Coordinates of N, CA and C in Angstrom, one line a residue:
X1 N 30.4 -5.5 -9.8 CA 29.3 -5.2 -8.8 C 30.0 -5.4 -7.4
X2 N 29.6 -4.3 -6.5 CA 30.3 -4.7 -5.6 C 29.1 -4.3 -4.3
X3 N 29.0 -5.2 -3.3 CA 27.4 -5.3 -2.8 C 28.0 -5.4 -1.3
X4 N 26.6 -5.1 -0.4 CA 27.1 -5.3 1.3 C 25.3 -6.2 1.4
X5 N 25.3 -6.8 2.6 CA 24.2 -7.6 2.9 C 24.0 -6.9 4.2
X6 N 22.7 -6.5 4.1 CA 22.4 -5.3 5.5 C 21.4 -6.2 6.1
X7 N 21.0 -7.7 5.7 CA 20.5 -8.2 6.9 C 20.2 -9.6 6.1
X8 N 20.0 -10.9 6.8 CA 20.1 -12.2 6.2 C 19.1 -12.1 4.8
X9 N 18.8 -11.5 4.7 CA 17.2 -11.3 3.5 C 17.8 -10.7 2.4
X10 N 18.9 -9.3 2.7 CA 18.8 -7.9 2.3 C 19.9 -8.0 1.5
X11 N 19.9 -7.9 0.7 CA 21.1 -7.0 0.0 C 21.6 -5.8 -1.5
X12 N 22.0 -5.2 -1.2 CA 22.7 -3.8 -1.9 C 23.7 -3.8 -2.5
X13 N 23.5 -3.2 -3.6 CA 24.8 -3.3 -4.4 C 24.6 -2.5 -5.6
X14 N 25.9 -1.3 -5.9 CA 26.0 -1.2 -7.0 C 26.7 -1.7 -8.2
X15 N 26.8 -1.3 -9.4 CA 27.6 -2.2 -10.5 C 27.8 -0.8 -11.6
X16 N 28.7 -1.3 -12.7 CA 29.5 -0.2 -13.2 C 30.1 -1.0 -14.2
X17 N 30.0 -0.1 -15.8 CA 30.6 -1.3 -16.5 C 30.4 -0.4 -17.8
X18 N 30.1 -1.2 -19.0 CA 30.3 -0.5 -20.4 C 28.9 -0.8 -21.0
X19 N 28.2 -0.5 -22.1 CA 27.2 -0.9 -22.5 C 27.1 -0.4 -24.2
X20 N 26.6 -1.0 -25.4 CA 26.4 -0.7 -26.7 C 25.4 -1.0 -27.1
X21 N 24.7 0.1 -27.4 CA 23.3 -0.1 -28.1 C 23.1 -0.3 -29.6
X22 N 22.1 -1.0 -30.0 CA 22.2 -1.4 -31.2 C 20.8 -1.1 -31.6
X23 N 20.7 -0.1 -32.6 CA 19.3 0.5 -33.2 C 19.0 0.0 -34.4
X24 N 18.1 -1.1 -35.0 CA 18.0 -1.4 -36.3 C 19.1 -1.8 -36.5
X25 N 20.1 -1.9 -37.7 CA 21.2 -2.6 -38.2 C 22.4 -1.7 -37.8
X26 N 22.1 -0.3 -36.9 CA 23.0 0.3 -36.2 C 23.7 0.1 -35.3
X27 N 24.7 -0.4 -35.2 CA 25.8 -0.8 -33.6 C 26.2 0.5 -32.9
X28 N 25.6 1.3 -32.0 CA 26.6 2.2 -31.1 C 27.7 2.0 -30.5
X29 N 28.3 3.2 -29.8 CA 29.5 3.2 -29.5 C 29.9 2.4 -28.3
X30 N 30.8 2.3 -27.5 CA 30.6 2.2 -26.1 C 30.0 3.0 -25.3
X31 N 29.7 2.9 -23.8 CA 29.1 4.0 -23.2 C 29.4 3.5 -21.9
X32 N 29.0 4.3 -20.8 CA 29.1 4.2 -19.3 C 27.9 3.6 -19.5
X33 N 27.6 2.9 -18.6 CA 26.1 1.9 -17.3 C 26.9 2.1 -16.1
X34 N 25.8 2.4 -15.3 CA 26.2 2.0 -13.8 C 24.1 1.9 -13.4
X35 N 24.5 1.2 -11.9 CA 23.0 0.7 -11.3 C 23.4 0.7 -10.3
X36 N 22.0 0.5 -9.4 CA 21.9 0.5 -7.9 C 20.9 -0.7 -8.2
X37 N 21.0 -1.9 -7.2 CA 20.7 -3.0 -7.3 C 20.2 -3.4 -5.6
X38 N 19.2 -3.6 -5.4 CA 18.4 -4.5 -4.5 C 17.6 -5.6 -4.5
X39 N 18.0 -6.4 -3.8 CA 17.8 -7.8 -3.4 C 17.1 -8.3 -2.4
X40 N 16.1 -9.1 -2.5 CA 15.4 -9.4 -1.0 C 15.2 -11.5 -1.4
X41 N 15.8 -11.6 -0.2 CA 15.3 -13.6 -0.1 C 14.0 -13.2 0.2
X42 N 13.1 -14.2 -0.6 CA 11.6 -14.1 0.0 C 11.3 -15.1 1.0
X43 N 11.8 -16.4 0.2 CA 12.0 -18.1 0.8 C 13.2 -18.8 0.7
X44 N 13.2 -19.1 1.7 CA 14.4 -20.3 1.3 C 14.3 -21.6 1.8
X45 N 14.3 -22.7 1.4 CA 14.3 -23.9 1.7 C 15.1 -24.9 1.8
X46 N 15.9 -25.1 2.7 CA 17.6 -25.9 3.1 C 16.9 -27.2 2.2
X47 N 17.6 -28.0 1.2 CA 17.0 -28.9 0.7 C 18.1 -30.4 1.5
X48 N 19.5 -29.7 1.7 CA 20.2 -30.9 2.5 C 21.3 -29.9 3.4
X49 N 21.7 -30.5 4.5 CA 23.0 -29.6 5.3 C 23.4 -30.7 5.9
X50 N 25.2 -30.3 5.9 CA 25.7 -31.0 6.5 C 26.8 -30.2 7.3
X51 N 26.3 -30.0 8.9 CA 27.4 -29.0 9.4 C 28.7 -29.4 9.5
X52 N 28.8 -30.8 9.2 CA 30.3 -31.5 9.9 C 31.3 -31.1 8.7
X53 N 30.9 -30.8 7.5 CA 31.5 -30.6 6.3 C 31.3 -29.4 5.7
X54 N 30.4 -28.8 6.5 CA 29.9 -27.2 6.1 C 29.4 -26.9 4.4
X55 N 28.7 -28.0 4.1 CA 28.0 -28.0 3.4 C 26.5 -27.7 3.0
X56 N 25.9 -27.2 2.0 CA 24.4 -26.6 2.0 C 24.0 -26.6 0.5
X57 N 23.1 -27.1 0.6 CA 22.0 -27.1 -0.6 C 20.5 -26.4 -0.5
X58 N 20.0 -25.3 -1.2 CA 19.6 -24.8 -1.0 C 18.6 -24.1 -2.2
X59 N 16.9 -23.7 -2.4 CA 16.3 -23.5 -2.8 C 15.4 -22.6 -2.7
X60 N 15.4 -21.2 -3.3 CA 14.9 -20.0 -2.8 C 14.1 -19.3 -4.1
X61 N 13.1 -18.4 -3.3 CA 12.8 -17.2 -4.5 C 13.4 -15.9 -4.2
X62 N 13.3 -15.3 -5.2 CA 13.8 -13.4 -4.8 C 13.1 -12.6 -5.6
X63 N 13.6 -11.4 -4.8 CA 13.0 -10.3 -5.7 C 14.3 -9.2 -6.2
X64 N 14.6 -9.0 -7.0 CA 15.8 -8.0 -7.3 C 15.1 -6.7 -7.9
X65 N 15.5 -5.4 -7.5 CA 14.8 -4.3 -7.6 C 16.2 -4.1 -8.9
X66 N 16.5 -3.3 -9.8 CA 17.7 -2.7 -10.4 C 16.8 -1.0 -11.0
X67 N 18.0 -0.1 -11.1 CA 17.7 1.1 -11.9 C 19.1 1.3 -12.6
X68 N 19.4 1.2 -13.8 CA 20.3 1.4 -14.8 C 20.2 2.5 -15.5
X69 N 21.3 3.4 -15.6 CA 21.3 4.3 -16.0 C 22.8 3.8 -17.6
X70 N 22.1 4.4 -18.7 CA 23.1 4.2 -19.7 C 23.6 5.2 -20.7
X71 N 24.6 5.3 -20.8 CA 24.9 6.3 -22.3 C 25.8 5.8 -23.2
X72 N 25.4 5.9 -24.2 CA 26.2 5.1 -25.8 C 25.9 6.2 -27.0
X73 N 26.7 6.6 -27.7 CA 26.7 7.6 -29.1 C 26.3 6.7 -30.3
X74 N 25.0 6.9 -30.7 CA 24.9 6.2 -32.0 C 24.5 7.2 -33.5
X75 N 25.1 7.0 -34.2 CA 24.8 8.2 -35.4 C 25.4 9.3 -35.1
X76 N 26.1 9.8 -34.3 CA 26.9 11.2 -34.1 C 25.4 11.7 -33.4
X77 N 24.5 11.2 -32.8 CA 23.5 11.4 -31.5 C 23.7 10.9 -30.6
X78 N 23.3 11.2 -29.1 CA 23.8 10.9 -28.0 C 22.5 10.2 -27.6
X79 N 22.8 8.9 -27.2 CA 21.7 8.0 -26.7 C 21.5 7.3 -25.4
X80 N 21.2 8.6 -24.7 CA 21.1 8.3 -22.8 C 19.7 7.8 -22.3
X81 N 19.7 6.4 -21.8 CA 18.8 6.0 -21.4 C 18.7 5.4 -19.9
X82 N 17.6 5.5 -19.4 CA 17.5 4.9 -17.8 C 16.6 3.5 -18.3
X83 N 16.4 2.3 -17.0 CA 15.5 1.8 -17.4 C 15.4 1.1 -15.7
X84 N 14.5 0.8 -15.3 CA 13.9 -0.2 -13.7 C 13.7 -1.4 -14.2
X85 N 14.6 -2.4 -13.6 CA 14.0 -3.5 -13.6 C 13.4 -4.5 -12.5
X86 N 12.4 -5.0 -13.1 CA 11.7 -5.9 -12.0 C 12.1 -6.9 -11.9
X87 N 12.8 -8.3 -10.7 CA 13.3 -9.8 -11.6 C 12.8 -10.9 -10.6
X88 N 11.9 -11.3 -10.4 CA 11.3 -12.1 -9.7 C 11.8 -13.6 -10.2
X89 N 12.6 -13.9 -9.1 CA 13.3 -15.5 -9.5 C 13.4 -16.2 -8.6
X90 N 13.3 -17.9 -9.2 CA 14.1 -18.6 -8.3 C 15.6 -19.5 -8.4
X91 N 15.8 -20.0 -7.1 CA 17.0 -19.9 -7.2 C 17.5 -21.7 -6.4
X92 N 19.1 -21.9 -7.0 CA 19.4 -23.1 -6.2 C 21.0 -22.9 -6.0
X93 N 21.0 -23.3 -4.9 CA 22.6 -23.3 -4.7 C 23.2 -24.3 -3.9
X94 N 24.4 -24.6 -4.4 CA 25.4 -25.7 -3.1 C 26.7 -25.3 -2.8
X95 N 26.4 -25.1 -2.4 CA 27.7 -23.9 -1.5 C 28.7 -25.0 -0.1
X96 N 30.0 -24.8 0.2 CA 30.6 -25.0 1.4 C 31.4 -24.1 2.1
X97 N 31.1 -23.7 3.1 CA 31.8 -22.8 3.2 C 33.3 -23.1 4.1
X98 N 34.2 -22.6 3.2 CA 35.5 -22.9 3.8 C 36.5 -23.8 2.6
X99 N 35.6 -24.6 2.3 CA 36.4 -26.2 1.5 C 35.9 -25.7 0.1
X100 N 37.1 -25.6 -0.8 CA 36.9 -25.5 -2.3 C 36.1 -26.8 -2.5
X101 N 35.1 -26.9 -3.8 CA 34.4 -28.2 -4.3 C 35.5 -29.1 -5.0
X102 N 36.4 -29.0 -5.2 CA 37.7 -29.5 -5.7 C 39.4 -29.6 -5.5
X103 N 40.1 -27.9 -5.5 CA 41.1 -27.7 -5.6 C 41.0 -26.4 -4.7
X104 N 42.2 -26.0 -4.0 CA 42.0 -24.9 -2.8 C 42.0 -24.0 -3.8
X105 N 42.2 -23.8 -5.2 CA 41.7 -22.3 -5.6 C 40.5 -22.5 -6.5
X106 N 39.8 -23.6 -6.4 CA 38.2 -23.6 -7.0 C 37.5 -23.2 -6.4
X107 N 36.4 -22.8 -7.1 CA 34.7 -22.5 -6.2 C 35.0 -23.1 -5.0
X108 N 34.1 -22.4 -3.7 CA 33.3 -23.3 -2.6 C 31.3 -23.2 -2.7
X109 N 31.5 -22.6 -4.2 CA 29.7 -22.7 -4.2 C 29.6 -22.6 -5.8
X110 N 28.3 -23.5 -6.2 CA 27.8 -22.9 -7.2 C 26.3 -22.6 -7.3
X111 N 25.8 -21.6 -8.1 CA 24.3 -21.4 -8.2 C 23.9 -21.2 -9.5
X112 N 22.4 -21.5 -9.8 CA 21.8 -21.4 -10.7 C 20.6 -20.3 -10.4
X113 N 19.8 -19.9 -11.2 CA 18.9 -18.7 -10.9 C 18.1 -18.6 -12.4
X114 N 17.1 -18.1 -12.2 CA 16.0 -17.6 -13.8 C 15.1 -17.2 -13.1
X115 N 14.1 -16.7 -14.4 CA 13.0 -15.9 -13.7 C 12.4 -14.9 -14.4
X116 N 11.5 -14.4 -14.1 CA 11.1 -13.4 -15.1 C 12.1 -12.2 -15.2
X117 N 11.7 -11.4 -16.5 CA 11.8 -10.2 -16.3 C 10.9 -9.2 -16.8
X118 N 10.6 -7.6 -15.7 CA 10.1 -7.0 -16.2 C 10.9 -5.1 -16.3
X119 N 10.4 -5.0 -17.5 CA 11.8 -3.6 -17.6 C 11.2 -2.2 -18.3
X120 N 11.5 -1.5 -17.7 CA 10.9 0.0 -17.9 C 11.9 1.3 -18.7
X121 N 11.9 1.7 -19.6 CA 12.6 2.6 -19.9 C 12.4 4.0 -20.6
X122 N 13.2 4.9 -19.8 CA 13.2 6.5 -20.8 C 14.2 7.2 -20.8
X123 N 14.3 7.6 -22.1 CA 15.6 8.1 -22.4 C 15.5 9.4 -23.7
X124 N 16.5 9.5 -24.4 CA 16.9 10.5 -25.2 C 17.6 10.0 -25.8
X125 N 17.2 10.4 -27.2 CA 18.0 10.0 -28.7 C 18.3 11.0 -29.6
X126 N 19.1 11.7 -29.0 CA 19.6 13.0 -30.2 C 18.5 14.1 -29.5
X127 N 17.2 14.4 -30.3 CA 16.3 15.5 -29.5 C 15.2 14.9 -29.4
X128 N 14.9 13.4 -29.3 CA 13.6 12.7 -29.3 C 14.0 11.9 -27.9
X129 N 12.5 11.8 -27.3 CA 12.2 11.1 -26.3 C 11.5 10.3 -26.5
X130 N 11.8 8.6 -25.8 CA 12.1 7.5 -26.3 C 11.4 6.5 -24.5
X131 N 10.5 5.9 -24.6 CA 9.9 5.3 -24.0 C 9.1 3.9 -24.4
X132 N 9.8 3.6 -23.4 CA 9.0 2.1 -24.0 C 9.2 1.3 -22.4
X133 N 7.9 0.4 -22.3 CA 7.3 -0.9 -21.7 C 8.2 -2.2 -22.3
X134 N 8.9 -2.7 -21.8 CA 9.0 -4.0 -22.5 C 8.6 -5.4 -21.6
X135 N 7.2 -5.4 -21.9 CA 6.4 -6.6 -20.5 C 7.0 -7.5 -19.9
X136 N 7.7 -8.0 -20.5 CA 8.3 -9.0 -19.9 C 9.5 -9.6 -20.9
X137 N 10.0 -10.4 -20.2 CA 11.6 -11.4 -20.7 C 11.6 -12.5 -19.8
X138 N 12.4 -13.1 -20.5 CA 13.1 -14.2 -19.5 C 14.4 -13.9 -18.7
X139 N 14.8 -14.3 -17.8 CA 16.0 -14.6 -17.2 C 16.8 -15.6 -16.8
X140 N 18.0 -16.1 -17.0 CA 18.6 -17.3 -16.6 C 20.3 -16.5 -16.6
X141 N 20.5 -17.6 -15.1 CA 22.2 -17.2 -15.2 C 22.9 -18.7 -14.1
X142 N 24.1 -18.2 -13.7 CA 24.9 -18.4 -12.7 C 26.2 -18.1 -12.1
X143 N 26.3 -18.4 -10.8 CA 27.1 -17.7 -10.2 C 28.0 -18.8 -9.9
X144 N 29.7 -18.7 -9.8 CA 30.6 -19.4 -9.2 C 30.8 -18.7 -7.6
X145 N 31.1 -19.3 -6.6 CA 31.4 -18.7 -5.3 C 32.7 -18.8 -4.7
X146 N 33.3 -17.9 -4.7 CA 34.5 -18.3 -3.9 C 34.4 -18.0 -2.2
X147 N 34.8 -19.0 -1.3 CA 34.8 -18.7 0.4 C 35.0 -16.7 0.5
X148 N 35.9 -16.4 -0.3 CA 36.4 -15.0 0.2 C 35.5 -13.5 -0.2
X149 N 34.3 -14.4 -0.7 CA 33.5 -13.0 -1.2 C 33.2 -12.8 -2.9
X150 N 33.7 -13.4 -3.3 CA 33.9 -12.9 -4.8 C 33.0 -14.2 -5.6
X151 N 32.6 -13.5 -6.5 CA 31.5 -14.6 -7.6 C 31.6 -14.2 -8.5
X152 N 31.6 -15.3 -9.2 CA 31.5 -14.7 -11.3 C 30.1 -15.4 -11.4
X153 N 29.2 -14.5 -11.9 CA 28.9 -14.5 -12.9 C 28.1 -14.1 -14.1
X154 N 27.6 -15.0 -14.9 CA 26.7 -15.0 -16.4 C 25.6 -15.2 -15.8
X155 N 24.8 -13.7 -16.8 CA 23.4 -13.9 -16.8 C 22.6 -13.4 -18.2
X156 N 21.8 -13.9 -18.7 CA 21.0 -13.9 -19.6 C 19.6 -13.3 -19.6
X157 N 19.3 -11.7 -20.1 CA 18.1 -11.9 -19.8 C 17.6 -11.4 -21.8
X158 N 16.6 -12.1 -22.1 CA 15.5 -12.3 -23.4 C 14.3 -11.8 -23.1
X159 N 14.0 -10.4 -23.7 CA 13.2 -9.7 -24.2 C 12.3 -10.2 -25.5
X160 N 13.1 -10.6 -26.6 CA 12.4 -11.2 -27.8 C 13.9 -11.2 -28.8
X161 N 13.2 -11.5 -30.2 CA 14.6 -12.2 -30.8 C 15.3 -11.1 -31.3
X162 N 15.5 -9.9 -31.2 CA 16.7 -9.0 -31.1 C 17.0 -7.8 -29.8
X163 N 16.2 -8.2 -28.7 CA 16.3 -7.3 -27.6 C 16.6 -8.5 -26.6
X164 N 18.3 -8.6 -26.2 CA 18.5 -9.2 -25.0 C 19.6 -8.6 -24.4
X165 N 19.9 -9.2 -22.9 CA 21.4 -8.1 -22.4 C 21.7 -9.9 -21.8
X166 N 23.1 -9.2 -21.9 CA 24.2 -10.7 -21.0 C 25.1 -10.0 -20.7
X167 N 25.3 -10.1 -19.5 CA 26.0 -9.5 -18.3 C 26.9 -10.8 -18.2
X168 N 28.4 -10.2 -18.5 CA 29.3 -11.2 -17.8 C 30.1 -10.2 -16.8
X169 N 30.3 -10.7 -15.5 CA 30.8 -10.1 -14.3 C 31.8 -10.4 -13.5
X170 N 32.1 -9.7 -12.4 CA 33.0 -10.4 -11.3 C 32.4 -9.5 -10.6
X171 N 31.8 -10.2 -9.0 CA 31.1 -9.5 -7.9 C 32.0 -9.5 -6.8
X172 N 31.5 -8.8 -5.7 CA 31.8 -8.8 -4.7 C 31.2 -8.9 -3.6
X173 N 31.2 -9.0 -2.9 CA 29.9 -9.3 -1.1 C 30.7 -8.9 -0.1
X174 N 30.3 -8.1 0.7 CA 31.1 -7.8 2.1 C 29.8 -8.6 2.8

């Protein structure tokens, strides 16, 4: 993912990567994903700061817009699907900026995040058109921060007990 922040609230970003769908006891192939991903801070609430150490604790909600577009071959059919998601979450972080939390090549932040999820999809399965609502999921993840822009990480989102995605990453922030 690689993202720009167009104003303290705002942020943009696309992402790019592989995806495999799994139909019934059917595992698909690999495929291309890519998304366009928007971000808005709703709240945030400094819970401690300390400028002398450039340290920050911190407690927020968001709203993340995503539109994922996927393609994966399953059955010698071609299975291209879009889907919007909605992710209404909150969020905690302790971040410093400048001073690793440990060792000069560790984190200078870490965060936590969950939240709902809500996700839309239509696609194509061979010559059938394929739509579905999925009301809601959960979401849970987190992110490592490094001073220089870059974050890893894991996120979890649960649809029900055979529809989930987990996204393991490396980001970027200008």
């Amino acid at each position: 993912e690689v993202g720009y922040e167009v104003a303290p609230f705002l942020q943009l970003a696309s992402q790019a990567g592989t995806v495999k769908a799994v139909v019934g006891d059917d595992e698909g192939e690999n495929g291309l994903t890519w998304a366009a991903i928007a971000r808005a801070n709703l709240a945030e609430y400094v819970v401690s700061e300390s400028p002398e150490v450039g340290r920050k604790q911190w407690l927020g909600a968001a709203l993340e817009l995503q539109y994922r577009s996927n393609e994966s071959n399953q059955d010698d059919s071609d299975l291209d699907w879009s889907e919007v998601f909605v992710l209404p979450s909150v969020y905690y972080f302790l971040n410093r900026s400048g001073d690793a939390l440990l060792q000069e090549y560790h984190a200078t932040g870490i965060g936590l995040h969950g939240g709902l999820s809500f996700s839309f999809i239509d696609g194509d399965y061979g010559s059938n058109d394929v739509e579905e609502n999925r009301n809601f999921g959960f979401m849970l993840g987190g992110d490592a921060r490094w001073g220089s822009g870059w974050i890893a990480r894991l996120r979890a989102t649960i649809y029900g007990s055979g529809d989930q995605t987990i996204e393991i990453g490396t980001l970027y922030h200008f």
